[in-house]
Coordinates of C-alpha atoms in Angstrom, one line a residue:
Chain A
X1 CA 42.3 53.3 -148.4
X2 CA 41.7 55.5 -151.4
X3 CA 39.6 58.5 -151.6
X4 CA 37.1 59.6 -149.1
X5 CA 35.9 57.1 -146.5
X6 CA 32.1 56.3 -146.8
X7 CA 30.2 59.0 -145.0
X8 CA 29.1 57.8 -141.6
X9 CA 25.4 58.6 -142.0
X10 CA 24.2 57.8 -138.4
X11 CA 27.0 60.1 -137.2
X12 CA 26.2 63.0 -139.6
X13 CA 22.4 62.8 -139.0
X14 CA 22.6 62.3 -135.4
X15 CA 25.2 65.1 -134.9
X16 CA 23.0 67.5 -136.9
X17 CA 19.8 66.7 -134.9
X18 CA 21.8 67.1 -131.6
X19 CA 23.3 70.3 -132.9
X20 CA 20.0 71.7 -133.7
X21 CA 18.5 71.1 -130.2
X22 CA 21.7 72.1 -128.3
X23 CA 21.9 75.4 -130.2
X24 CA 18.1 76.1 -129.6
X25 CA 19.0 75.6 -125.9
X26 CA 21.8 77.8 -126.0
X27 CA 20.1 80.6 -128.0
X28 CA 17.2 80.4 -125.6
X29 CA 19.5 81.7 -122.9
X30 CA 19.9 85.1 -124.6
X31 CA 16.9 85.2 -127.0
X32 CA 13.6 83.6 -127.8
X33 CA 11.1 84.7 -130.4
X34 CA 8.6 85.7 -127.8
X35 CA 8.6 85.8 -124.0
X36 CA 8.8 82.3 -122.8
X37 CA 6.2 82.8 -120.0
X38 CA 4.4 85.8 -121.5
X39 CA 0.7 85.0 -121.8
X40 CA -1.5 86.5 -124.6
X41 CA -5.1 85.4 -124.2
X42 CA -6.1 86.9 -127.5
X43 CA -3.6 84.8 -129.2
X44 CA -4.4 81.6 -127.7
X45 CA -4.4 78.1 -129.3
X46 CA -3.1 79.5 -132.6
X47 CA -2.3 76.8 -135.0
X48 CA 1.5 77.0 -136.4
X49 CA 2.2 79.7 -138.9
X50 CA 1.7 83.4 -139.0
X51 CA 3.5 85.3 -136.4
X52 CA 3.9 82.1 -134.3
X53 CA 6.1 79.4 -136.1
X54 CA 4.9 76.5 -134.0
X55 CA 1.7 78.1 -132.8
X56 CA 0.6 79.0 -129.2
X57 CA -0.9 77.2 -126.2
X58 CA -4.0 77.8 -124.3
X59 CA -2.6 80.8 -122.6
X60 CA -1.3 82.2 -125.7
X61 CA 2.3 81.4 -124.9
X62 CA 4.6 80.9 -128.0
X63 CA 5.3 77.2 -128.3
X64 CA 8.7 77.8 -130.1
X65 CA 9.9 79.8 -127.3
X66 CA 8.8 77.3 -124.7
X67 CA 10.3 74.6 -126.8
X68 CA 13.7 76.3 -126.9
X69 CA 13.7 77.0 -123.2
X70 CA 12.4 73.5 -122.6
X71 CA 15.5 72.1 -124.6
X72 CA 17.6 73.9 -121.9
X73 CA 15.9 72.1 -119.1
X74 CA 16.0 68.7 -120.8
X75 CA 19.6 68.9 -122.0
X76 CA 20.9 70.1 -118.7
X77 CA 19.0 67.6 -116.6
X78 CA 20.3 64.9 -118.7
X79 CA 23.8 66.0 -118.9
X80 CA 24.1 66.5 -115.2
X81 CA 22.6 63.0 -114.6
X82 CA 25.1 61.5 -117.0
X83 CA 27.8 63.4 -115.1
X84 CA 26.7 62.0 -111.8
X85 CA 26.7 58.6 -113.3
X86 CA 30.2 58.9 -114.7
X87 CA 31.8 60.7 -111.8
X88 CA 30.7 58.1 -109.3
X89 CA 30.2 55.0 -111.5
X90 CA 33.6 55.1 -113.5
X91 CA 35.8 55.2 -110.3
X92 CA 33.7 52.4 -108.7
X93 CA 34.1 50.3 -111.8
X94 CA 38.0 51.0 -112.1
X95 CA 38.3 50.1 -108.3
X96 CA 36.4 46.9 -108.7
X97 CA 38.5 45.9 -111.6
X98 CA 41.8 46.9 -110.0
X99 CA 41.1 45.2 -106.6
X100 CA 39.5 41.7 -107.5
X101 CA 38.1 39.9 -104.5
X102 CA 36.2 41.5 -101.6
X103 CA 35.8 45.1 -102.8
X104 CA 34.9 43.9 -106.3
X105 CA 32.2 41.6 -105.0
X106 CA 30.9 44.3 -102.8
X107 CA 30.7 46.9 -105.7
X108 CA 29.0 44.5 -107.9
X109 CA 26.4 43.3 -105.4
X110 CA 25.6 47.0 -104.7
X111 CA 25.4 47.3 -108.5
X112 CA 22.8 44.5 -108.8
X113 CA 20.8 46.1 -106.0
X114 CA 20.9 49.5 -107.7
X115 CA 19.4 47.9 -110.8
X116 CA 16.4 46.8 -108.9
X117 CA 15.5 50.5 -108.5
X118 CA 14.2 51.9 -111.8
X119 CA 14.8 55.7 -112.2
X120 CA 11.1 56.2 -111.9
X121 CA 10.9 54.4 -108.6
X122 CA 14.1 56.4 -107.2
X123 CA 12.3 59.6 -108.4
X124 CA 9.1 58.6 -106.5
X125 CA 10.9 57.9 -103.4
X126 CA 13.1 61.2 -103.6
X127 CA 10.0 63.3 -104.6
X128 CA 7.9 61.8 -101.7
X129 CA 10.6 62.9 -99.3
X130 CA 12.1 66.1 -100.5
X131 CA 9.4 67.3 -102.9
X132 CA 9.4 67.6 -106.7
X133 CA 12.1 69.6 -108.5
X134 CA 14.4 69.5 -111.4
X135 CA 17.4 68.9 -109.1
X136 CA 15.6 65.8 -107.6
X137 CA 15.0 64.6 -111.1
X138 CA 18.7 65.0 -111.9
X139 CA 19.6 63.0 -108.7
X140 CA 17.2 60.2 -109.5
X141 CA 18.3 59.8 -113.1
X142 CA 21.9 60.2 -112.1
X143 CA 21.7 57.4 -109.4
X144 CA 20.1 55.3 -111.9
X145 CA 23.2 55.9 -114.2
X146 CA 25.8 54.9 -111.6
X147 CA 25.5 51.3 -111.9
X148 CA 25.4 51.4 -115.7
X149 CA 28.9 53.2 -115.9
X150 CA 30.2 51.0 -113.0
X151 CA 29.5 47.8 -114.7
X152 CA 30.6 49.0 -118.3
X153 CA 33.9 50.4 -116.7
X154 CA 34.5 47.2 -114.7
X155 CA 33.9 44.9 -117.7
X156 CA 36.2 46.8 -120.1
X157 CA 38.9 47.4 -117.4
X158 CA 39.0 43.7 -116.4
X159 CA 39.9 42.7 -120.1
X160 CA 42.6 45.4 -120.2
X161 CA 44.2 44.3 -117.0
X162 CA 45.3 41.1 -118.7
X163 CA 47.1 43.0 -121.4
X164 CA 50.9 43.1 -121.8
X165 CA 51.1 46.9 -121.7
X166 CA 49.6 46.9 -118.2
X167 CA 51.9 44.2 -117.1
X168 CA 54.7 46.5 -118.2
X169 CA 53.3 49.3 -116.2
X170 CA 53.1 47.0 -113.2
X171 CA 56.6 45.8 -113.6
X172 CA 57.9 49.5 -113.8
X173 CA 56.5 49.8 -110.4
X174 CA 53.2 51.8 -110.9
X175 CA 50.4 51.2 -108.3
X176 CA 47.0 50.0 -109.2
X177 CA 45.3 53.4 -108.8
X178 CA 47.9 55.0 -111.0
X179 CA 47.7 52.3 -113.6
X180 CA 43.9 52.7 -113.5
X181 CA 44.1 56.4 -114.1
X182 CA 47.1 56.5 -116.6
X183 CA 46.5 53.5 -118.7
X184 CA 43.0 51.9 -118.2
X185 CA 40.9 55.2 -118.2
X186 CA 42.4 56.5 -121.6
X187 CA 41.7 53.1 -123.1
X188 CA 38.1 53.0 -122.2
X189 CA 37.4 56.7 -122.9
X190 CA 35.8 55.8 -126.3
X191 CA 33.5 53.4 -124.7
X192 CA 32.5 55.8 -122.1
X193 CA 31.7 58.5 -124.7
X194 CA 29.4 56.1 -126.5
X195 CA 27.6 54.9 -123.4
X196 CA 27.4 58.6 -122.3
X197 CA 25.6 59.5 -125.4
X198 CA 23.0 56.6 -124.9
X199 CA 22.5 57.5 -121.3
X200 CA 22.0 61.1 -122.3
X201 CA 19.2 60.1 -124.6
X202 CA 17.7 57.9 -121.8
X203 CA 18.0 60.9 -119.5
X204 CA 16.0 63.1 -121.9
X205 CA 13.3 60.5 -122.0
X206 CA 13.3 60.0 -118.3
X207 CA 13.1 63.7 -117.6
X208 CA 10.3 64.2 -119.9
X209 CA 8.5 61.3 -118.2
X210 CA 9.1 62.8 -114.7
X211 CA 8.0 66.2 -115.5
X212 CA 5.0 65.0 -117.3
X213 CA 3.8 63.3 -114.0
X214 CA 4.9 66.4 -112.1
X215 CA 7.9 64.9 -110.5
X216 CA 10.4 66.9 -112.5
X217 CA 10.9 70.7 -113.2
X218 CA 8.2 72.9 -111.6
X219 CA 6.6 75.9 -113.1
X220 CA 7.6 78.4 -114.3
X221 CA 10.7 76.4 -115.4
X222 CA 9.7 75.3 -118.9
X223 CA 10.0 71.7 -119.7
X224 CA 9.0 69.4 -122.7
X225 CA 7.3 66.9 -120.2
X226 CA 5.1 69.5 -118.7
X227 CA 4.2 71.0 -122.0
X228 CA 2.8 67.6 -122.9
X229 CA 1.0 67.4 -119.6
X230 CA -0.6 70.7 -120.1
X231 CA -1.6 69.6 -123.5
X232 CA -3.5 66.4 -122.3
X233 CA -6.9 67.9 -122.1
X234 CA -6.6 70.0 -125.2
X235 CA -5.2 67.4 -127.5
X236 CA -8.4 66.9 -129.4
X237 CA -8.9 70.7 -129.9
X238 CA -5.3 71.6 -130.6
X239 CA -3.2 68.6 -131.6
X240 CA -0.1 70.8 -132.3
X241 CA 0.2 71.2 -128.4
X242 CA 0.9 67.5 -128.1
X243 CA 2.9 67.1 -131.5
X244 CA 5.4 69.8 -131.0
X245 CA 7.0 68.8 -127.8
X246 CA 6.7 65.1 -128.6
X247 CA 8.4 65.5 -131.9
X248 CA 11.1 67.6 -130.2
X249 CA 11.7 64.8 -127.6
X250 CA 11.7 62.1 -130.4
X251 CA 14.1 64.0 -132.6
X252 CA 16.6 64.7 -129.8
X253 CA 16.6 61.1 -128.6
X254 CA 16.8 59.7 -132.0
X255 CA 19.7 62.2 -132.8
X256 CA 21.5 61.2 -129.8
X257 CA 21.0 57.4 -130.4
X258 CA 22.2 57.8 -134.0
X259 CA 25.1 59.8 -132.7
X260 CA 26.0 57.0 -130.3
X261 CA 25.9 54.4 -133.0
X262 CA 27.8 56.5 -135.3
X263 CA 30.5 57.2 -132.7
X264 CA 30.8 53.5 -131.9
X265 CA 31.5 52.9 -135.5
X266 CA 34.0 55.7 -135.8
X267 CA 35.9 55.0 -132.7
X268 CA 35.9 51.2 -132.5
X269 CA 39.3 50.2 -134.3
X270 CA 38.0 46.7 -134.7
X271 CA 35.1 47.8 -136.8
X272 CA 37.2 50.2 -138.8
X273 CA 39.5 47.4 -139.7
X274 CA 36.7 45.3 -140.8
X275 CA 35.3 48.0 -143.1
X276 CA 38.5 49.1 -145.0
Chain B
X1 CA 22.7 22.6 -109.0
X2 CA 21.6 22.7 -105.5
X3 CA 24.7 24.8 -104.6
X4 CA 23.8 27.2 -107.2
X5 CA 20.1 27.5 -105.9
X6 CA 21.2 28.1 -102.4
X7 CA 23.7 30.8 -103.5
X8 CA 21.1 32.4 -105.5
X9 CA 18.6 32.3 -102.7
X10 CA 21.0 33.8 -100.3
X11 CA 21.8 36.7 -102.6
X12 CA 18.0 37.2 -103.2
X13 CA 17.3 37.5 -99.5
X14 CA 20.3 39.8 -99.1
X15 CA 19.0 42.1 -101.9
X16 CA 15.6 42.2 -100.3
X17 CA 17.0 43.1 -97.0
X18 CA 19.2 45.9 -98.2
X19 CA 16.6 47.3 -100.5
X20 CA 14.1 47.4 -97.6
X21 CA 16.7 49.1 -95.4
X22 CA 17.4 51.7 -98.1
X23 CA 13.7 52.4 -98.6
X24 CA 13.0 52.4 -94.9
X25 CA 15.9 54.9 -94.3
X26 CA 14.9 57.4 -97.0
X27 CA 11.5 57.6 -95.7
X28 CA 12.8 57.7 -92.1
X29 CA 14.7 61.1 -92.8
X30 CA 11.3 63.0 -93.4
X31 CA 10.7 65.5 -91.0
X32 CA 7.2 65.8 -89.2
X33 CA 5.2 63.5 -87.3
X34 CA 2.4 61.6 -89.3
X35 CA 0.2 61.3 -86.2
X36 CA 0.3 65.1 -85.7
X37 CA -0.3 65.6 -89.5
X38 CA -3.4 63.2 -89.5
X39 CA -5.0 64.9 -86.5
X40 CA -4.6 68.5 -87.6
X41 CA -3.4 71.6 -85.8
X42 CA -5.8 71.4 -82.8
X43 CA -5.1 68.0 -81.6
X44 CA -4.3 67.4 -77.9
X45 CA -1.0 65.9 -77.2
X46 CA -2.4 62.8 -75.6
X47 CA -4.7 62.0 -78.6
X48 CA -1.5 62.4 -80.8
X49 CA 0.4 60.1 -78.5
X50 CA -2.4 57.6 -78.6
X51 CA -2.4 57.5 -82.4
X52 CA 1.3 57.3 -82.6
X53 CA 1.1 54.1 -80.5
X54 CA -1.7 52.8 -82.7
X55 CA 0.3 53.5 -85.9
X56 CA 3.3 51.9 -84.2
X57 CA 5.2 55.1 -84.5
X58 CA 6.7 55.0 -81.0
X59 CA 9.7 52.7 -80.5
X60 CA 13.1 52.8 -81.6
X61 CA 14.2 52.9 -85.4
X62 CA 15.1 49.2 -85.4
X63 CA 11.7 48.2 -83.8
X64 CA 9.9 50.1 -86.3
X65 CA 11.9 48.6 -89.1
X66 CA 11.3 45.2 -87.9
X67 CA 7.5 45.8 -87.4
X68 CA 7.3 47.1 -91.1
X69 CA 9.1 44.1 -92.5
X70 CA 7.4 41.6 -90.2
X71 CA 4.0 43.2 -91.1
X72 CA 4.7 43.0 -94.9
X73 CA 5.6 39.3 -94.6
X74 CA 2.3 38.7 -93.1
X75 CA 0.6 40.8 -95.7
X76 CA 0.0 43.7 -93.4
X77 CA 1.5 46.8 -94.9
X78 CA 0.1 49.3 -92.1
X79 CA -2.6 51.8 -92.1
X80 CA -2.8 54.7 -94.6
X81 CA -2.2 58.0 -92.9
X82 CA -4.9 59.7 -95.0
X83 CA -7.5 57.1 -95.6
X84 CA -7.2 55.1 -92.3
X85 CA -7.7 51.9 -94.2
X86 CA -5.2 49.1 -94.5
X87 CA -2.5 49.8 -97.1
X88 CA -2.6 46.1 -98.3
X89 CA -6.3 46.5 -99.3
X90 CA -5.7 49.7 -101.2
X91 CA -2.6 48.1 -103.0
X92 CA -4.5 44.9 -103.8
X93 CA -7.4 46.8 -105.3
X94 CA -4.9 48.7 -107.5
X95 CA -3.0 45.7 -108.4
X96 CA -6.1 44.4 -110.3
X97 CA -5.4 47.1 -112.8
X98 CA -1.7 47.4 -112.9
X99 CA -0.8 43.7 -113.0
X100 CA -3.1 42.8 -115.9
X101 CA -1.9 46.0 -117.8
X102 CA 1.7 44.9 -117.4
X103 CA 1.1 41.3 -118.5
X104 CA -1.0 42.6 -121.3
X105 CA 1.7 44.9 -122.5
X106 CA 4.4 42.1 -122.0
X107 CA 2.4 39.7 -124.2
X108 CA 2.2 42.4 -126.9
X109 CA 5.8 43.1 -126.5
X110 CA 6.8 39.6 -127.0
X111 CA 4.1 38.9 -129.8
X112 CA 5.5 41.8 -131.7
X113 CA 9.1 41.5 -131.1
X114 CA 10.0 37.8 -131.6
X115 CA 8.6 37.6 -135.2
X116 CA 10.0 41.0 -136.2
X117 CA 13.4 40.3 -134.8
X118 CA 13.4 36.8 -136.5
X119 CA 12.2 38.3 -139.9
X120 CA 14.8 40.9 -139.7
X121 CA 17.7 38.7 -138.8
X122 CA 16.8 36.1 -141.6
X123 CA 16.8 38.9 -144.1
X124 CA 19.9 40.5 -142.9
X125 CA 21.0 43.4 -145.0
X126 CA 18.1 43.5 -147.2
X127 CA 15.2 46.0 -147.3
X128 CA 13.0 44.1 -144.9
X129 CA 15.8 44.1 -142.4
X130 CA 16.6 47.8 -142.8
X131 CA 13.0 48.9 -142.5
X132 CA 12.6 46.9 -139.3
X133 CA 15.7 48.3 -137.8
X134 CA 14.7 51.9 -138.9
X135 CA 11.3 51.3 -137.2
X136 CA 13.0 50.1 -133.9
X137 CA 15.4 53.1 -133.9
X138 CA 12.3 55.4 -134.0
X139 CA 10.3 53.2 -131.6
X140 CA 13.1 53.5 -129.0
X141 CA 13.1 57.3 -129.3
X142 CA 9.3 57.7 -128.7
X143 CA 8.1 58.5 -125.0
X144 CA 5.5 56.0 -124.2
X145 CA 3.2 58.6 -122.5
X146 CA 3.4 60.8 -125.7
X147 CA 2.5 57.9 -127.9
X148 CA -0.4 57.2 -125.5
X149 CA -1.7 60.7 -126.1
X150 CA -1.5 60.1 -129.9
X151 CA -3.4 56.8 -129.5
X152 CA -6.1 58.7 -127.6
X153 CA -6.3 61.3 -130.3
X154 CA -6.6 58.8 -133.0
X155 CA -8.6 56.0 -131.6
X156 CA -10.6 57.6 -128.8
X157 CA -11.3 61.2 -130.1
X158 CA -11.2 60.7 -133.9
X159 CA -12.4 57.1 -134.4
X160 CA -14.1 56.7 -131.2
X161 CA -13.1 52.9 -131.0
X162 CA -12.0 53.1 -127.4
X163 CA -12.7 55.3 -124.5
X164 CA -10.1 57.9 -123.8
X165 CA -9.5 56.8 -120.2
X166 CA -10.9 55.4 -117.0
X167 CA -11.4 51.8 -116.1
X168 CA -14.9 50.0 -115.7
X169 CA -13.5 47.3 -113.5
X170 CA -13.6 43.6 -114.1
X171 CA -17.2 43.0 -112.8
X172 CA -18.7 43.9 -116.1
X173 CA -17.0 41.1 -117.8
X174 CA -13.5 40.2 -118.8
X175 CA -13.7 41.6 -122.3
X176 CA -15.1 45.1 -120.9
X177 CA -12.1 45.3 -118.7
X178 CA -9.6 44.2 -121.2
X179 CA -10.9 46.6 -123.8
X180 CA -10.2 49.7 -121.4
X181 CA -6.7 48.3 -121.4
X182 CA -6.0 48.0 -125.0
X183 CA -4.6 51.5 -125.6
X184 CA -2.7 51.7 -122.5
X185 CA -1.0 48.3 -123.1
X186 CA -0.2 49.2 -126.7
X187 CA 1.3 52.5 -125.6
X188 CA 3.5 50.7 -123.0
X189 CA 4.3 47.8 -125.3
X190 CA 5.5 49.5 -128.6
X191 CA 8.7 51.2 -127.3
X192 CA 9.6 48.0 -125.3
X193 CA 8.8 45.9 -128.5
X194 CA 11.4 48.0 -130.4
X195 CA 14.0 47.3 -127.8
X196 CA 13.2 43.6 -127.8
X197 CA 13.2 43.3 -131.5
X198 CA 16.7 44.7 -131.6
X199 CA 17.9 42.1 -129.0
X200 CA 16.2 39.3 -130.8
X201 CA 17.6 40.3 -134.1
X202 CA 21.3 40.7 -133.0
X203 CA 20.9 37.6 -130.9
X204 CA 19.8 35.5 -133.8
X205 CA 22.4 36.9 -136.1
X206 CA 25.0 35.9 -133.7
X207 CA 23.6 32.4 -133.6
X208 CA 23.3 32.1 -137.4
X209 CA 27.1 32.6 -137.6
X210 CA 27.7 29.5 -135.2
X211 CA 29.1 26.3 -136.5
X212 CA 26.2 24.2 -135.5
X213 CA 23.9 26.3 -137.8
X214 CA 26.3 25.4 -140.8
X215 CA 26.1 21.8 -139.7
X216 CA 22.4 21.8 -139.7
X217 CA 22.2 23.2 -143.1
X218 CA 24.9 20.8 -144.3
X219 CA 22.9 17.9 -143.0
X220 CA 20.0 19.1 -145.4
X221 CA 17.8 21.2 -143.2
X222 CA 16.4 24.1 -145.2
X223 CA 17.4 27.6 -143.9
X224 CA 13.9 28.1 -142.3
X225 CA 13.9 24.7 -140.6
X226 CA 17.6 25.2 -139.4
X227 CA 16.5 28.5 -137.7
X228 CA 13.3 27.0 -136.3
X229 CA 14.9 23.9 -134.9
X230 CA 18.4 25.1 -133.8
X231 CA 18.7 28.9 -134.1
X232 CA 15.6 30.2 -132.3
X233 CA 16.2 28.2 -129.0
X234 CA 19.7 29.4 -128.7
X235 CA 18.9 33.0 -129.8
X236 CA 16.2 33.1 -127.0
X237 CA 18.4 32.9 -124.0
X238 CA 19.5 36.7 -124.0
X239 CA 15.9 37.6 -125.1
X240 CA 14.8 35.9 -121.9
X241 CA 16.9 38.3 -119.7
X242 CA 15.6 41.3 -121.4
X243 CA 11.9 40.0 -121.1
X244 CA 12.4 39.8 -117.4
X245 CA 13.8 43.2 -117.1
X246 CA 11.0 44.6 -119.3
X247 CA 8.3 43.0 -117.1
X248 CA 9.6 44.9 -114.2
X249 CA 10.0 48.0 -116.2
X250 CA 6.4 47.7 -117.5
X251 CA 5.1 47.4 -114.0
X252 CA 6.9 50.5 -112.9
X253 CA 6.5 52.4 -116.3
X254 CA 2.8 51.6 -116.2
X255 CA 2.7 54.3 -113.5
X256 CA 3.0 56.9 -116.0
X257 CA 0.7 55.4 -118.6
X258 CA -1.9 55.0 -115.8
X259 CA -1.8 58.8 -115.4
X260 CA -2.4 59.4 -119.1
X261 CA -5.5 57.1 -119.2
X262 CA -6.7 58.0 -115.6
X263 CA -6.5 54.3 -114.8
X264 CA -7.0 53.6 -111.0
X265 CA -3.8 51.6 -110.7
X266 CA -0.7 51.7 -108.5
X267 CA 0.4 54.9 -110.2
X268 CA -2.6 56.9 -109.3
X269 CA -2.3 55.5 -105.7
X270 CA 1.3 56.5 -105.5
X271 CA 1.0 60.0 -106.9
X272 CA -2.0 60.8 -104.6
X273 CA 0.0 59.4 -101.7
X274 CA 3.0 61.8 -102.6
X275 CA 0.7 64.8 -102.8
X276 CA -0.9 63.8 -99.4
X277 CA 2.4 62.9 -97.9
X278 CA 1.0 59.5 -97.1
X279 CA 4.4 58.0 -96.8
X280 CA 3.5 54.7 -95.6
X281 CA 1.7 54.1 -98.9
X282 CA 4.7 55.4 -100.9
X283 CA 7.0 53.2 -99.0
X284 CA 4.9 50.2 -99.4
X285 CA 4.3 50.6 -103.2
X286 CA 8.0 51.3 -103.8
X287 CA 9.0 48.2 -101.9
X288 CA 6.4 46.2 -103.8
X289 CA 7.9 47.4 -107.2
X290 CA 11.6 46.7 -106.1
X291 CA 10.4 43.4 -104.8
X292 CA 8.9 42.6 -108.3
X293 CA 12.1 43.6 -110.0
X294 CA 14.3 41.6 -107.8
X295 CA 12.0 38.5 -107.9
X296 CA 11.7 38.7 -111.7
X297 CA 15.5 38.8 -112.1
X298 CA 15.7 35.7 -109.7
X299 CA 13.0 33.7 -111.7
X300 CA 14.9 34.7 -115.1
X301 CA 18.1 33.4 -113.6
X302 CA 16.3 30.0 -112.6
X303 CA 14.8 29.8 -116.0
X304 CA 18.1 30.2 -117.6
X305 CA 19.3 27.2 -115.8
X306 CA 16.2 25.3 -116.9
X307 CA 16.4 26.2 -120.5
X308 CA 20.3 25.9 -121.0
X309 CA 21.8 22.4 -120.0
X310 CA 25.3 24.0 -120.2
X311 CA 24.5 26.4 -117.4
X312 CA 23.1 23.5 -115.4
X313 CA 26.3 21.6 -115.5
X314 CA 28.4 24.7 -114.7
X315 CA 26.2 25.5 -111.9

């Protein structure tokens, strides 16, 4: 290896896009250009520019401020949903791989079943019973994430269990649980990070979809999906109302997907050997 | 072969059983009495009791579960709490929109993705490949309901080629009905086509590296003929799985697109039911969607065995 490695473009672009939206979300906690919920009828439906960088909606609310606050909702819902999926799915996958047989069979069958419930269907069921809210959106997307992580973890852990260093750990008297935590988990961490990024991006899309149909965050909590729902009847009159939140979703999801691809390349030693 | 079929059938029934128990239990925990809700505040207790009996709400949890499942098997989904009409009729009406929409979108997905994936894989690493991979990267990131709004903006509001929403029904002829589904189907299909294109591309690239492809070339087939006769068939196996999953997704995902275009499909039915707390409708539609997913996966598994002789022997 001489000199600089070739720049990992997906990683760089993805990280940059994600950083932009993540910092927008963080900044919105302390500062937004205008009041997020403040209406100003005299300044309604302004096109982007002059005073309002991304224009205003039909109530005269500043689109940029809403977008920043919406990023906060989207990102926190998606992160928490990935968290639920990992916290419940990874131990299930580890347990299934460590104890072949009955337990494994049971976990995997439950997994197959969970795949039959798309996030939207889970959300419909939860909202019908408990009413719509951002928390219920998190639960719905989180439940959807559990089998994804369980399956991934099991598959990767199974192949590790056949390796010599695991055998060595067993010979030295470590139990199955301890081996899973101390040896298997660190070795699949890369994989989990990559999948986590992908589920994160799916979570952003799902949250937007749910709040678009009114099953997610409720007013006055700002959200990209609801900004789009609000813009629906005005799209012919003021296209920027639909374009601004739409592009925000696309760029965030694109950024996360590129970041995932880039991380996979950067973290996978097999690919690295192939490239140098 | 027969052993595999039986095993698969048993697991299909088990999945359906557990799924129905899950759905039933979730709806069961809802507080409140639908009969009291339907009759309003001033209803007399004996009227409520009579309605409860009519709706099959008295009796133990197990009895009610069995009545629900037994009814569905006979095509009786119960009576809507708000409309007092059979849920089965309501669902059947809506399926005439949702099912054609899903099938239309699936057709578009396959028609776009298979050639695009084939093209990209056969030009791996060249400009054509890069532009298709780039396009799919963006296609995956686009929320379908947003894409739907943009389609409305361009093709309904600006160009006036299609109507912005609503559904005239099939009674005015097949083409009138189909025309109303064009924009919704395109909106549903494009993001799915992006996913399927990627699957098709990587599957074909993997197959192209196989020994039998080299043999096919060595015996004198042109690269196109080799892909056509040996590559495509083998590459289609993983593609089939994804198509199965996508059909189920399109049926459920159609719910959101139906909202955008104000189509009177299952989506509208379920959202109305949610806001009116018409739980029996929600319960039935959710069960139907889950049933569709489980059935599709089952059929795809069977198709696998039919397509791939190796699996047949192993099974």
